[in-house]
Amino acid sequence: MTVPTFVERVQSVATDNPTELGRVVGERVETLGEALELLEDWTEESRETRTELASKYESAKDLARDEIRDASDDDDRDPDDIPTEDLLDHPAVSDHTKQRLAEYSTKLYVYLDEESAYGEARTELARALDAELELYADLLPALESGTISVRDAQQQIARLGREQNLGPPNQTAADVLLESGTKNRE
């Protein structure tokens, strides 16, 4: 048995019970906090990975330049002036260092390429979470004051799930992100 999505749960609230819908939406606002934390953790992990790969790449370049410096006469070109791509072909650079330099160069390039796509996804998720939070911030006082019916609120939440296009039409951005976070922990 699958757990109902938030949109499905909202639809099951009786149309004559604004208090219950307000409670469900209020709980959802707390859940959005968890989703935002997951998004922030994902972003931080990404920064740490990028920093680590860049550091290893820079270390490999420094090692290659040190090897050139150790093998060079004083009148040779300064190794710091040698372009990175030329380090791979330089005869003074050991095969092991060339291998490390090529490995970290490739890993960093691939990571940055993938990170670009992930960055766009994180931005889209953040926008969607903001829109979801904004909707609930509008709905809660309207439900409490009676200026919106339960049915209208349910329709607005269902529309949000359909319009976000981040998963099935009955899921919001928070559902998609929280489901993703749960799967990654398993």
PDB file of N, CA and C in Angstrom, residues 92-140:
ATOM      1  N   ALA A  92      59.171  16.029 -18.405  1.00  0.00           N
ATOM      2  CA  ALA A  92      59.626  15.996 -17.012  1.00  0.00           C
ATOM      3  C   ALA A  92      58.541  15.521 -16.041  1.00  0.00           C
ATOM      4  N   VAL A  93      57.311  15.466 -16.508  1.00  0.00           N
ATOM      5  CA  VAL A  93      56.198  15.044 -15.646  1.00  0.00           C
ATOM      6  C   VAL A  93      56.113  13.516 -15.693  1.00  0.00           C
ATOM      7  N   SER A  94      56.091  12.894 -14.504  1.00  0.00           N
ATOM      8  CA  SER A  94      56.047  11.426 -14.434  1.00  0.00           C
ATOM      9  C   SER A  94      54.708  10.903 -14.962  1.00  0.00           C
ATOM     10  N   ASP A  95      54.735   9.654 -15.388  1.00  0.00           N
ATOM     11  CA  ASP A  95      53.510   9.029 -15.897  1.00  0.00           C
ATOM     12  C   ASP A  95      52.430   8.990 -14.815  1.00  0.00           C
ATOM     13  N   HIS A  96      52.851   8.725 -13.585  1.00  0.00           N
ATOM     14  CA  HIS A  96      51.884   8.673 -12.474  1.00  0.00           C
ATOM     15  C   HIS A  96      51.201  10.038 -12.289  1.00  0.00           C
ATOM     16  N   THR A  97      51.985  11.093 -12.333  1.00  0.00           N
ATOM     17  CA  THR A  97      51.423  12.445 -12.180  1.00  0.00           C
ATOM     18  C   THR A  97      50.536  12.794 -13.371  1.00  0.00           C
ATOM     19  N   LYS A  98      50.952  12.423 -14.566  1.00  0.00           N
ATOM     20  CA  LYS A  98      50.111  12.659 -15.751  1.00  0.00           C
ATOM     21  C   LYS A  98      48.779  11.932 -15.615  1.00  0.00           C
ATOM     22  N   GLN A  99      48.843  10.712 -15.103  1.00  0.00           N
ATOM     23  CA  GLN A  99      47.621   9.930 -14.916  1.00  0.00           C
ATOM     24  C   GLN A  99      46.699  10.614 -13.905  1.00  0.00           C
ATOM     25  N   ARG A 100      47.257  11.072 -12.796  1.00  0.00           N
ATOM     26  CA  ARG A 100      46.447  11.773 -11.784  1.00  0.00           C
ATOM     27  C   ARG A 100      45.861  13.063 -12.340  1.00  0.00           C
ATOM     28  N   LEU A 101      46.676  13.796 -13.066  1.00  0.00           N
ATOM     29  CA  LEU A 101      46.225  15.061 -13.651  1.00  0.00           C
ATOM     30  C   LEU A 101      45.075  14.811 -14.640  1.00  0.00           C
ATOM     31  N   ALA A 102      45.239  13.821 -15.491  1.00  0.00           N
ATOM     32  CA  ALA A 102      44.179  13.494 -16.455  1.00  0.00           C
ATOM     33  C   ALA A 102      42.919  13.008 -15.737  1.00  0.00           C
ATOM     34  N   GLU A 103      43.109  12.180 -14.714  1.00  0.00           N
ATOM     35  CA  GLU A 103      41.958  11.645 -13.962  1.00  0.00           C
ATOM     36  C   GLU A 103      41.167  12.763 -13.300  1.00  0.00           C
ATOM     37  N   TYR A 104      41.848  13.636 -12.573  1.00  0.00           N
ATOM     38  CA  TYR A 104      41.121  14.697 -11.861  1.00  0.00           C
ATOM     39  C   TYR A 104      40.594  15.763 -12.803  1.00  0.00           C
ATOM     40  N   SER A 105      41.265  15.986 -13.897  1.00  0.00           N
ATOM     41  CA  SER A 105      40.759  16.906 -14.903  1.00  0.00           C
ATOM     42  C   SER A 105      39.443  16.380 -15.464  1.00  0.00           C
ATOM     43  N   THR A 106      39.425  15.102 -15.798  1.00  0.00           N
ATOM     44  CA  THR A 106      38.211  14.487 -16.341  1.00  0.00           C
ATOM     45  C   THR A 106      37.092  14.474 -15.308  1.00  0.00           C
ATOM     46  N   LYS A 107      37.415  14.047 -14.087  1.00  0.00           N
ATOM     47  CA  LYS A 107      36.393  13.989 -13.031  1.00  0.00           C
ATOM     48  C   LYS A 107      35.794  15.369 -12.766  1.00  0.00           C
ATOM     49  N   LEU A 108      36.658  16.379 -12.698  1.00  0.00           N
ATOM     50  CA  LEU A 108      36.173  17.727 -12.440  1.00  0.00           C
ATOM     51  C   LEU A 108      35.311  18.226 -13.593  1.00  0.00           C
ATOM     52  N   TYR A 109      35.750  17.988 -14.818  1.00  0.00           N
ATOM     53  CA  TYR A 109      34.973  18.418 -15.990  1.00  0.00           C
ATOM     54  C   TYR A 109      33.602  17.751 -16.007  1.00  0.00           C
ATOM     55  N   VAL A 110      33.571  16.436 -15.804  1.00  0.00           N
ATOM     56  CA  VAL A 110      32.298  15.703 -15.809  1.00  0.00           C
ATOM     57  C   VAL A 110      31.411  16.183 -14.667  1.00  0.00           C
ATOM     58  N   TYR A 111      32.018  16.355 -13.497  1.00  0.00           N
ATOM     59  CA  TYR A 111      31.245  16.812 -12.349  1.00  0.00           C
ATOM     60  C   TYR A 111      30.637  18.190 -12.608  1.00  0.00           C
ATOM     61  N   LEU A 112      31.433  19.111 -13.108  1.00  0.00           N
ATOM     62  CA  LEU A 112      30.921  20.465 -13.364  1.00  0.00           C
ATOM     63  C   LEU A 112      29.826  20.459 -14.414  1.00  0.00           C
ATOM     64  N   ASP A 113      29.946  19.591 -15.411  1.00  0.00           N
ATOM     65  CA  ASP A 113      28.917  19.465 -16.435  1.00  0.00           C
ATOM     66  C   ASP A 113      27.612  18.944 -15.825  1.00  0.00           C
ATOM     67  N   GLU A 114      27.716  17.887 -15.022  1.00  0.00           N
ATOM     68  CA  GLU A 114      26.525  17.340 -14.362  1.00  0.00           C
ATOM     69  C   GLU A 114      25.971  18.334 -13.349  1.00  0.00           C
ATOM     70  N   GLU A 115      26.863  19.012 -12.648  1.00  0.00           N
ATOM     71  CA  GLU A 115      26.451  19.965 -11.624  1.00  0.00           C
ATOM     72  C   GLU A 115      25.636  21.101 -12.218  1.00  0.00           C
ATOM     73  N   SER A 116      25.934  21.467 -13.436  1.00  0.00           N
ATOM     74  CA  SER A 116      25.166  22.509 -14.102  1.00  0.00           C
ATOM     75  C   SER A 116      23.699  22.094 -14.211  1.00  0.00           C
ATOM     76  N   ALA A 117      23.475  20.860 -14.624  1.00  0.00           N
ATOM     77  CA  ALA A 117      22.096  20.357 -14.728  1.00  0.00           C
ATOM     78  C   ALA A 117      21.457  20.240 -13.345  1.00  0.00           C
ATOM     79  N   TYR A 118      22.221  19.734 -12.369  1.00  0.00           N
ATOM     80  CA  TYR A 118      21.679  19.614 -11.014  1.00  0.00           C
ATOM     81  C   TYR A 118      21.375  20.985 -10.425  1.00  0.00           C
ATOM     82  N   GLY A 119      22.225  21.945 -10.735  1.00  0.00           N
ATOM     83  CA  GLY A 119      21.988  23.300 -10.239  1.00  0.00           C
ATOM     84  C   GLY A 119      20.679  23.864 -10.752  1.00  0.00           C
ATOM     85  N   GLU A 120      20.399  23.596 -12.022  1.00  0.00           N
ATOM     86  CA  GLU A 120      19.126  24.038 -12.594  1.00  0.00           C
ATOM     87  C   GLU A 120      17.960  23.329 -11.913  1.00  0.00           C
ATOM     88  N   ALA A 121      18.122  22.043 -11.630  1.00  0.00           N
ATOM     89  CA  ALA A 121      17.063  21.288 -10.947  1.00  0.00           C
ATOM     90  C   ALA A 121      16.839  21.832  -9.539  1.00  0.00           C
ATOM     91  N   ARG A 122      17.926  22.127  -8.829  1.00  0.00           N
ATOM     92  CA  ARG A 122      17.785  22.679  -7.476  1.00  0.00           C
ATOM     93  C   ARG A 122      17.094  24.036  -7.514  1.00  0.00           C
ATOM     94  N   THR A 123      17.426  24.850  -8.508  1.00  0.00           N
ATOM     95  CA  THR A 123      16.791  26.158  -8.636  1.00  0.00           C
ATOM     96  C   THR A 123      15.294  25.993  -8.889  1.00  0.00           C
ATOM     97  N   GLU A 124      14.938  25.072  -9.764  1.00  0.00           N
ATOM     98  CA  GLU A 124      13.524  24.817 -10.064  1.00  0.00           C
ATOM     99  C   GLU A 124      12.790  24.302  -8.821  1.00  0.00           C
ATOM    100  N   LEU A 125      13.428  23.406  -8.075  1.00  0.00           N
ATOM    101  CA  LEU A 125      12.814  22.900  -6.846  1.00  0.00           C
ATOM    102  C   LEU A 125      12.626  24.025  -5.821  1.00  0.00           C
ATOM    103  N   ALA A 126      13.622  24.876  -5.679  1.00  0.00           N
ATOM    104  CA  ALA A 126      13.516  25.986  -4.732  1.00  0.00           C
ATOM    105  C   ALA A 126      12.361  26.918  -5.112  1.00  0.00           C
ATOM    106  N   ARG A 127      12.235  27.214  -6.396  1.00  0.00           N
ATOM    107  CA  ARG A 127      11.113  28.060  -6.858  1.00  0.00           C
ATOM    108  C   ARG A 127       9.771  27.391  -6.558  1.00  0.00           C
ATOM    109  N   ALA A 128       9.709  26.102  -6.831  1.00  0.00           N
ATOM    110  CA  ALA A 128       8.459  25.377  -6.614  1.00  0.00           C
ATOM    111  C   ALA A 128       8.113  25.307  -5.122  1.00  0.00           C
ATOM    112  N   LEU A 129       9.115  25.102  -4.273  1.00  0.00           N
ATOM    113  CA  LEU A 129       8.867  25.080  -2.827  1.00  0.00           C
ATOM    114  C   LEU A 129       8.387  26.452  -2.349  1.00  0.00           C
ATOM    115  N   ASP A 130       8.983  27.500  -2.877  1.00  0.00           N
ATOM    116  CA  ASP A 130       8.539  28.857  -2.522  1.00  0.00           C
ATOM    117  C   ASP A 130       7.087  29.083  -2.938  1.00  0.00           C
ATOM    118  N   ALA A 131       6.736  28.650  -4.144  1.00  0.00           N
ATOM    119  CA  ALA A 131       5.360  28.809  -4.628  1.00  0.00           C
ATOM    120  C   ALA A 131       4.394  28.014  -3.747  1.00  0.00           C
ATOM    121  N   GLU A 132       4.815  26.820  -3.367  1.00  0.00           N
ATOM    122  CA  GLU A 132       3.963  25.984  -2.519  1.00  0.00           C
ATOM    123  C   GLU A 132       3.764  26.648  -1.147  1.00  0.00           C
ATOM    124  N   LEU A 133       4.839  27.130  -0.577  1.00  0.00           N
ATOM    125  CA  LEU A 133       4.754  27.797   0.723  1.00  0.00           C
ATOM    126  C   LEU A 133       3.899  29.058   0.642  1.00  0.00           C
ATOM    127  N   GLU A 134       4.046  29.798  -0.440  1.00  0.00           N
ATOM    128  CA  GLU A 134       3.255  31.014  -0.639  1.00  0.00           C
ATOM    129  C   GLU A 134       1.756  30.690  -0.725  1.00  0.00           C
ATOM    130  N   LEU A 135       1.428  29.612  -1.442  1.00  0.00           N
ATOM    131  CA  LEU A 135       0.022  29.212  -1.548  1.00  0.00           C
ATOM    132  C   LEU A 135      -0.543  28.891  -0.172  1.00  0.00           C
ATOM    133  N   TYR A 136       0.206  28.113   0.606  1.00  0.00           N
ATOM    134  CA  TYR A 136      -0.293  27.725   1.924  1.00  0.00           C
ATOM    135  C   TYR A 136      -0.389  28.922   2.863  1.00  0.00           C
ATOM    136  N   ALA A 137       0.532  29.865   2.727  1.00  0.00           N
ATOM    137  CA  ALA A 137       0.477  31.085   3.541  1.00  0.00           C
ATOM    138  C   ALA A 137      -0.772  31.897   3.224  1.00  0.00           C
ATOM    139  N   ASP A 138      -1.228  31.828   1.971  1.00  0.00           N
ATOM    140  CA  ASP A 138      -2.473  32.517   1.586  1.00  0.00           C
ATOM    141  C   ASP A 138      -3.702  31.728   2.026  1.00  0.00           C
ATOM    142  N   LEU A 139      -3.627  30.391   1.907  1.00  0.00           N
ATOM    143  CA  LEU A 139      -4.794  29.564   2.209  1.00  0.00           C
ATOM    144  C   LEU A 139      -5.124  29.486   3.694  1.00  0.00           C
ATOM    145  N   LEU A 140      -4.119  29.399   4.544  1.00  0.00           N
ATOM    146  CA  LEU A 140      -4.388  29.223   5.974  1.00  0.00           C
ATOM    147  C   LEU A 140      -5.264  30.331   6.567  1.00  0.00           C
TER     148      LEU A 140
END
